[in-house]
Amino acid sequence: MSVPVSSDADLIAAHTNGDPHAFSELFRRHRDRLWAVALRTMRDHEEAADALQDAMISAFRNASSFRAESQVTTWLHRIVVNACLDRIRRRQARPTVPLPETGPTEPAVPRDAIEEQDTRMAVQEALAELPEDQRAAIVLVDVEGYSVAETASMLGVAEGTVKSRCARGRVKLAKLLGHLRNPSADANVPDDAMATRRREGR
Protein backbone atom coordinates (compact mmCIF):
# COMPACT_ATOMS: atom_id res chain seq x y z
CA MET A 1 0.00 0.00 0.00
CA SER A 2 1.48 3.36 -1.00
CA VAL A 3 1.24 6.48 1.10
CA PRO A 4 -0.97 9.18 -0.43
CA VAL A 5 0.48 12.64 -0.98
CA SER A 6 0.27 14.43 2.35
CA SER A 7 2.11 16.97 4.46
CA ASP A 8 5.18 16.18 6.53
CA ALA A 9 3.16 16.62 9.69
CA ASP A 10 0.55 14.19 8.39
CA LEU A 11 3.28 11.64 7.69
CA ILE A 12 4.65 11.99 11.21
CA ALA A 13 1.16 11.50 12.61
CA ALA A 14 0.57 8.49 10.38
CA HIS A 15 3.88 6.99 11.47
CA THR A 16 3.10 7.38 15.15
CA ASN A 17 -0.30 5.78 14.48
CA GLY A 18 1.36 2.70 13.03
CA ASP A 19 1.52 3.35 9.27
CA PRO A 20 4.52 1.24 8.12
CA HIS A 21 5.19 3.38 5.04
CA ALA A 22 4.89 6.93 6.35
CA PHE A 23 8.38 7.39 7.77
CA SER A 24 10.02 5.97 4.64
CA GLU A 25 8.16 8.53 2.55
CA LEU A 26 9.19 11.32 4.92
CA PHE A 27 12.84 10.31 4.71
CA ARG A 28 12.67 10.00 0.91
CA ARG A 29 11.44 13.59 0.67
CA HIS A 30 14.25 15.07 2.73
CA ARG A 31 17.19 12.68 2.48
CA ASP A 32 19.21 14.78 0.02
CA ARG A 33 19.35 17.85 2.26
CA LEU A 34 19.80 15.76 5.40
CA TRP A 35 22.69 13.96 3.74
CA ALA A 36 24.25 17.25 2.61
CA VAL A 37 24.17 18.61 6.16
CA ALA A 38 25.65 15.40 7.57
CA LEU A 39 28.41 15.27 4.96
CA ARG A 40 29.45 18.91 5.33
CA THR A 41 29.44 18.62 9.10
CA MET A 42 31.33 15.31 9.31
CA ARG A 43 33.63 15.75 6.24
CA ASP A 44 33.76 11.98 5.80
CA HIS A 45 31.33 9.86 3.77
CA GLU A 46 31.31 6.88 6.13
CA GLU A 47 30.99 9.00 9.25
CA ALA A 48 28.24 11.07 7.61
CA ALA A 49 26.35 7.93 6.60
CA ASP A 50 26.62 6.54 10.12
CA ALA A 51 25.50 9.84 11.64
CA LEU A 52 22.54 10.04 9.27
CA GLN A 53 21.58 6.47 10.11
CA ASP A 54 21.82 7.20 13.84
CA ALA A 55 19.68 10.29 13.34
CA MET A 56 16.98 8.50 11.36
CA ILE A 57 16.78 5.68 13.89
CA SER A 58 16.38 8.29 16.61
CA ALA A 59 13.71 10.15 14.61
CA PHE A 60 11.89 6.89 13.83
CA ARG A 61 11.79 5.90 17.50
CA ASN A 62 11.03 9.34 18.90
CA ALA A 63 8.55 10.68 16.34
CA SER A 64 5.91 10.90 19.06
CA SER A 65 8.01 13.64 20.67
CA PHE A 66 7.40 15.94 17.68
CA ARG A 67 5.14 18.72 18.96
CA ALA A 68 4.59 20.71 15.74
CA GLU A 69 6.22 23.74 17.36
CA SER A 70 8.52 23.90 14.33
CA GLN A 71 8.64 22.53 10.80
CA VAL A 72 9.17 18.79 10.47
CA THR A 73 12.28 19.52 8.38
CA THR A 74 13.66 21.67 11.19
CA TRP A 75 13.06 18.83 13.65
CA LEU A 76 14.78 16.33 11.36
CA HIS A 77 17.75 18.61 10.75
CA ARG A 78 18.15 19.19 14.48
CA ILE A 79 18.36 15.43 15.02
CA VAL A 80 20.91 15.04 12.20
CA VAL A 81 23.09 17.90 13.46
CA ASN A 82 23.01 16.52 17.01
CA ALA A 83 23.96 13.05 15.74
CA CYS A 84 26.88 14.58 13.83
CA LEU A 85 28.09 16.59 16.81
CA ASP A 86 27.87 13.51 19.04
CA ARG A 87 30.09 11.60 16.60
CA ILE A 88 32.55 14.48 16.33
CA ARG A 89 32.90 14.64 20.10
CA ARG A 90 33.44 10.88 20.30
CA ARG A 91 36.17 10.86 17.66
CA GLN A 92 38.06 13.96 18.83
CA ALA A 93 40.45 11.78 20.79
CA ARG A 94 41.32 9.89 17.60
CA PRO A 95 41.12 12.36 14.69
CA THR A 96 41.48 10.98 11.19
CA VAL A 97 42.31 12.56 7.85
CA PRO A 98 39.99 11.52 4.99
CA LEU A 99 41.64 10.06 1.92
CA PRO A 100 41.42 12.15 -1.26
CA GLU A 101 38.54 11.22 -3.51
CA THR A 102 40.71 11.15 -6.63
CA GLY A 103 43.40 8.64 -7.47
CA PRO A 104 46.08 8.02 -10.12
CA THR A 105 43.82 5.71 -12.12
CA GLU A 106 41.16 8.34 -12.66
CA PRO A 107 41.04 10.28 -15.94
CA ALA A 108 42.59 13.69 -16.15
CA VAL A 109 40.24 16.63 -15.65
CA PRO A 110 40.50 20.21 -16.89
CA ARG A 111 42.57 22.61 -14.79
CA ASP A 112 39.48 24.66 -13.88
CA ALA A 113 37.88 21.53 -12.42
CA ILE A 114 41.06 20.75 -10.48
CA GLU A 115 41.16 24.28 -9.07
CA GLU A 116 37.49 24.04 -8.15
CA GLN A 117 38.10 20.75 -6.37
CA ASP A 118 41.11 22.23 -4.57
CA THR A 119 38.96 25.12 -3.43
CA ARG A 120 36.26 22.77 -2.12
CA MET A 121 38.87 20.75 -0.25
CA ALA A 122 40.38 23.91 1.22
CA VAL A 123 36.95 25.05 2.43
CA GLN A 124 36.24 21.62 3.93
CA GLU A 125 39.61 21.60 5.69
CA ALA A 126 39.01 25.11 6.99
CA LEU A 127 35.58 24.11 8.30
CA ALA A 128 37.25 21.21 10.09
CA GLU A 129 39.46 23.70 11.95
CA LEU A 130 36.42 25.35 13.55
CA PRO A 131 35.02 24.24 16.89
CA GLU A 132 32.02 21.99 16.26
CA ASP A 133 29.51 24.57 17.53
CA GLN A 134 30.78 27.20 15.09
CA ARG A 135 31.03 24.67 12.26
CA ALA A 136 27.42 23.54 12.72
CA ALA A 137 26.17 27.13 12.69
CA ILE A 138 28.23 28.03 9.59
CA VAL A 139 27.09 24.90 7.71
CA LEU A 140 23.43 25.53 8.43
CA VAL A 141 23.38 29.30 7.86
CA ASP A 142 26.06 29.96 5.23
CA VAL A 143 26.15 26.65 3.37
CA GLU A 144 22.60 25.31 3.61
CA GLY A 145 20.93 28.72 3.68
CA TYR A 146 18.78 28.33 6.78
CA SER A 147 17.74 31.43 8.66
CA VAL A 148 19.24 32.29 12.03
CA ALA A 149 15.89 31.48 13.66
CA GLU A 150 15.68 28.06 11.99
CA THR A 151 19.27 27.29 12.90
CA ALA A 152 18.69 28.32 16.49
CA SER A 153 15.75 25.92 16.64
CA MET A 154 17.82 23.08 15.15
CA LEU A 155 20.70 23.59 17.54
CA GLY A 156 18.54 24.33 20.55
CA VAL A 157 20.22 27.66 21.32
CA ALA A 158 19.27 31.33 21.25
CA GLU A 159 19.37 33.28 17.99
CA GLY A 160 22.05 35.56 19.43
CA THR A 161 24.20 32.51 20.08
CA VAL A 162 23.90 31.46 16.45
CA LYS A 163 24.86 34.94 15.27
CA SER A 164 27.85 34.98 17.60
CA ARG A 165 29.04 31.53 16.51
CA CYS A 166 28.68 32.48 12.85
CA ALA A 167 30.56 35.73 13.35
CA ARG A 168 33.46 34.04 15.15
CA GLY A 169 33.51 31.21 12.63
CA ARG A 170 33.56 33.59 9.66
CA VAL A 171 36.52 35.48 11.10
CA LYS A 172 38.47 32.24 11.46
CA LEU A 173 37.48 31.07 7.98
CA ALA A 174 38.56 34.39 6.49
CA LYS A 175 42.03 33.90 7.98
CA LEU A 176 42.26 30.24 6.97
CA LEU A 177 41.06 30.87 3.42
CA GLY A 178 42.84 34.15 2.80
CA HIS A 179 45.21 32.44 0.34
CA LEU A 180 42.26 31.74 -1.98
CA ARG A 181 41.79 35.47 -2.48
CA ASN A 182 45.52 36.15 -2.87
CA PRO A 183 47.39 33.01 -3.93
CA SER A 184 50.79 34.68 -4.10
CA ALA A 185 53.11 33.14 -1.54
CA ASP A 186 54.70 36.54 -0.94
CA ALA A 187 51.43 38.47 -0.80
CA ASN A 188 51.41 38.80 2.98
CA VAL A 189 55.18 39.06 3.48
CA PRO A 190 56.27 42.50 4.78
CA ASP A 191 58.46 44.61 2.49
CA ASP A 192 61.50 44.39 4.79
CA ALA A 193 61.24 40.60 4.78
CA MET A 194 61.07 40.62 0.97
CA ALA A 195 64.21 42.74 0.82
CA THR A 196 66.00 40.33 3.14
CA ARG A 197 64.97 37.43 0.89
CA ARG A 198 66.40 39.16 -2.17
CA ARG A 199 69.71 39.91 -0.40
CA GLU A 200 70.00 36.30 0.69
CA GLY A 201 69.17 35.09 -2.82
CA ARG A 202 65.96 33.32 -1.83
Coordinates of C-alpha atoms in Angstrom, one line a residue:
M1 CA 0.0 0.0 0.0
S2 CA 1.5 3.4 -1.0
V3 CA 1.2 6.5 1.1
P4 CA -1.0 9.2 -0.4
V5 CA 0.5 12.6 -1.0
S6 CA 0.3 14.4 2.3
S7 CA 2.1 17.0 4.5
D8 CA 5.2 16.2 6.5
A9 CA 3.2 16.6 9.7
D10 CA 0.6 14.2 8.4
L11 CA 3.3 11.6 7.7
I12 CA 4.7 12.0 11.2
A13 CA 1.2 11.5 12.6
A14 CA 0.6 8.5 10.4
H15 CA 3.9 7.0 11.5
T16 CA 3.1 7.4 15.2
N17 CA -0.3 5.8 14.5
G18 CA 1.4 2.7 13.0
D19 CA 1.5 3.3 9.3
P20 CA 4.5 1.2 8.1
H21 CA 5.2 3.4 5.0
A22 CA 4.9 6.9 6.4
F23 CA 8.4 7.4 7.8
S24 CA 10.0 6.0 4.6
E25 CA 8.2 8.5 2.6
L26 CA 9.2 11.3 4.9
F27 CA 12.8 10.3 4.7
R28 CA 12.7 10.0 0.9
R29 CA 11.4 13.6 0.7
H30 CA 14.2 15.1 2.7
R31 CA 17.2 12.7 2.5
D32 CA 19.2 14.8 0.0
R33 CA 19.3 17.9 2.3
L34 CA 19.8 15.8 5.4
W35 CA 22.7 14.0 3.7
A36 CA 24.2 17.3 2.6
V37 CA 24.2 18.6 6.2
A38 CA 25.6 15.4 7.6
L39 CA 28.4 15.3 5.0
R40 CA 29.4 18.9 5.3
T41 CA 29.4 18.6 9.1
M42 CA 31.3 15.3 9.3
R43 CA 33.6 15.7 6.2
D44 CA 33.8 12.0 5.8
H45 CA 31.3 9.9 3.8
E46 CA 31.3 6.9 6.1
E47 CA 31.0 9.0 9.2
A48 CA 28.2 11.1 7.6
A49 CA 26.4 7.9 6.6
D50 CA 26.6 6.5 10.1
A51 CA 25.5 9.8 11.6
L52 CA 22.5 10.0 9.3
Q53 CA 21.6 6.5 10.1
D54 CA 21.8 7.2 13.8
A55 CA 19.7 10.3 13.3
M56 CA 17.0 8.5 11.4
I57 CA 16.8 5.7 13.9
S58 CA 16.4 8.3 16.6
A59 CA 13.7 10.1 14.6
F60 CA 11.9 6.9 13.8
R61 CA 11.8 5.9 17.5
N62 CA 11.0 9.3 18.9
A63 CA 8.6 10.7 16.3
S64 CA 5.9 10.9 19.1
S65 CA 8.0 13.6 20.7
F66 CA 7.4 15.9 17.7
R67 CA 5.1 18.7 19.0
A68 CA 4.6 20.7 15.7
E69 CA 6.2 23.7 17.4
S70 CA 8.5 23.9 14.3
Q71 CA 8.6 22.5 10.8
V72 CA 9.2 18.8 10.5
T73 CA 12.3 19.5 8.4
T74 CA 13.7 21.7 11.2
W75 CA 13.1 18.8 13.7
L76 CA 14.8 16.3 11.4
H77 CA 17.8 18.6 10.8
R78 CA 18.2 19.2 14.5
I79 CA 18.4 15.4 15.0
V80 CA 20.9 15.0 12.2
V81 CA 23.1 17.9 13.5
N82 CA 23.0 16.5 17.0
A83 CA 24.0 13.0 15.7
C84 CA 26.9 14.6 13.8
L85 CA 28.1 16.6 16.8
D86 CA 27.9 13.5 19.0
R87 CA 30.1 11.6 16.6
I88 CA 32.5 14.5 16.3
R89 CA 32.9 14.6 20.1
R90 CA 33.4 10.9 20.3
R91 CA 36.2 10.9 17.7
Q92 CA 38.1 14.0 18.8
A93 CA 40.5 11.8 20.8
R94 CA 41.3 9.9 17.6
P95 CA 41.1 12.4 14.7
T96 CA 41.5 11.0 11.2
V97 CA 42.3 12.6 7.8
P98 CA 40.0 11.5 5.0
L99 CA 41.6 10.1 1.9
P100 CA 41.4 12.2 -1.3
E101 CA 38.5 11.2 -3.5
T102 CA 40.7 11.1 -6.6
G103 CA 43.4 8.6 -7.5
P104 CA 46.1 8.0 -10.1
T105 CA 43.8 5.7 -12.1
E106 CA 41.2 8.3 -12.7
P107 CA 41.0 10.3 -15.9
A108 CA 42.6 13.7 -16.1
V109 CA 40.2 16.6 -15.6
P110 CA 40.5 20.2 -16.9
R111 CA 42.6 22.6 -14.8
D112 CA 39.5 24.7 -13.9
A113 CA 37.9 21.5 -12.4
I114 CA 41.1 20.8 -10.5
E115 CA 41.2 24.3 -9.1
E116 CA 37.5 24.0 -8.2
Q117 CA 38.1 20.8 -6.4
D118 CA 41.1 22.2 -4.6
T119 CA 39.0 25.1 -3.4
R120 CA 36.3 22.8 -2.1
M121 CA 38.9 20.7 -0.2
A122 CA 40.4 23.9 1.2
V123 CA 37.0 25.0 2.4
Q124 CA 36.2 21.6 3.9
E125 CA 39.6 21.6 5.7
A126 CA 39.0 25.1 7.0
L127 CA 35.6 24.1 8.3
A128 CA 37.2 21.2 10.1
E129 CA 39.5 23.7 12.0
L130 CA 36.4 25.4 13.5
P131 CA 35.0 24.2 16.9
E132 CA 32.0 22.0 16.3
D133 CA 29.5 24.6 17.5
Q134 CA 30.8 27.2 15.1
R135 CA 31.0 24.7 12.3
A136 CA 27.4 23.5 12.7
A137 CA 26.2 27.1 12.7
I138 CA 28.2 28.0 9.6
V139 CA 27.1 24.9 7.7
L140 CA 23.4 25.5 8.4
V141 CA 23.4 29.3 7.9
D142 CA 26.1 30.0 5.2
V143 CA 26.1 26.7 3.4
E144 CA 22.6 25.3 3.6
G145 CA 20.9 28.7 3.7
Y146 CA 18.8 28.3 6.8
S147 CA 17.7 31.4 8.7
V148 CA 19.2 32.3 12.0
A149 CA 15.9 31.5 13.7
E150 CA 15.7 28.1 12.0
T151 CA 19.3 27.3 12.9
A152 CA 18.7 28.3 16.5
S153 CA 15.8 25.9 16.6
M154 CA 17.8 23.1 15.1
L155 CA 20.7 23.6 17.5
G156 CA 18.5 24.3 20.5
V157 CA 20.2 27.7 21.3
A158 CA 19.3 31.3 21.3
E159 CA 19.4 33.3 18.0
G160 CA 22.0 35.6 19.4
T161 CA 24.2 32.5 20.1
V162 CA 23.9 31.5 16.4
K163 CA 24.9 34.9 15.3
S164 CA 27.8 35.0 17.6
R165 CA 29.0 31.5 16.5
C166 CA 28.7 32.5 12.8
A167 CA 30.6 35.7 13.4
R168 CA 33.5 34.0 15.2
G169 CA 33.5 31.2 12.6
R170 CA 33.6 33.6 9.7
V171 CA 36.5 35.5 11.1
K172 CA 38.5 32.2 11.5
L173 CA 37.5 31.1 8.0
A174 CA 38.6 34.4 6.5
K175 CA 42.0 33.9 8.0
L176 CA 42.3 30.2 7.0
L177 CA 41.1 30.9 3.4
G178 CA 42.8 34.2 2.8
H179 CA 45.2 32.4 0.3
L180 CA 42.3 31.7 -2.0
R181 CA 41.8 35.5 -2.5
N182 CA 45.5 36.2 -2.9
P183 CA 47.4 33.0 -3.9
S184 CA 50.8 34.7 -4.1
A185 CA 53.1 33.1 -1.5
D186 CA 54.7 36.5 -0.9
A187 CA 51.4 38.5 -0.8
N188 CA 51.4 38.8 3.0
V189 CA 55.2 39.1 3.5
P190 CA 56.3 42.5 4.8
D191 CA 58.5 44.6 2.5
D192 CA 61.5 44.4 4.8
A193 CA 61.2 40.6 4.8
M194 CA 61.1 40.6 1.0
A195 CA 64.2 42.7 0.8
T196 CA 66.0 40.3 3.1
R197 CA 65.0 37.4 0.9
R198 CA 66.4 39.2 -2.2
R199 CA 69.7 39.9 -0.4
E200 CA 70.0 36.3 0.7
G201 CA 69.2 35.1 -2.8
R202 CA 66.0 33.3 -1.8

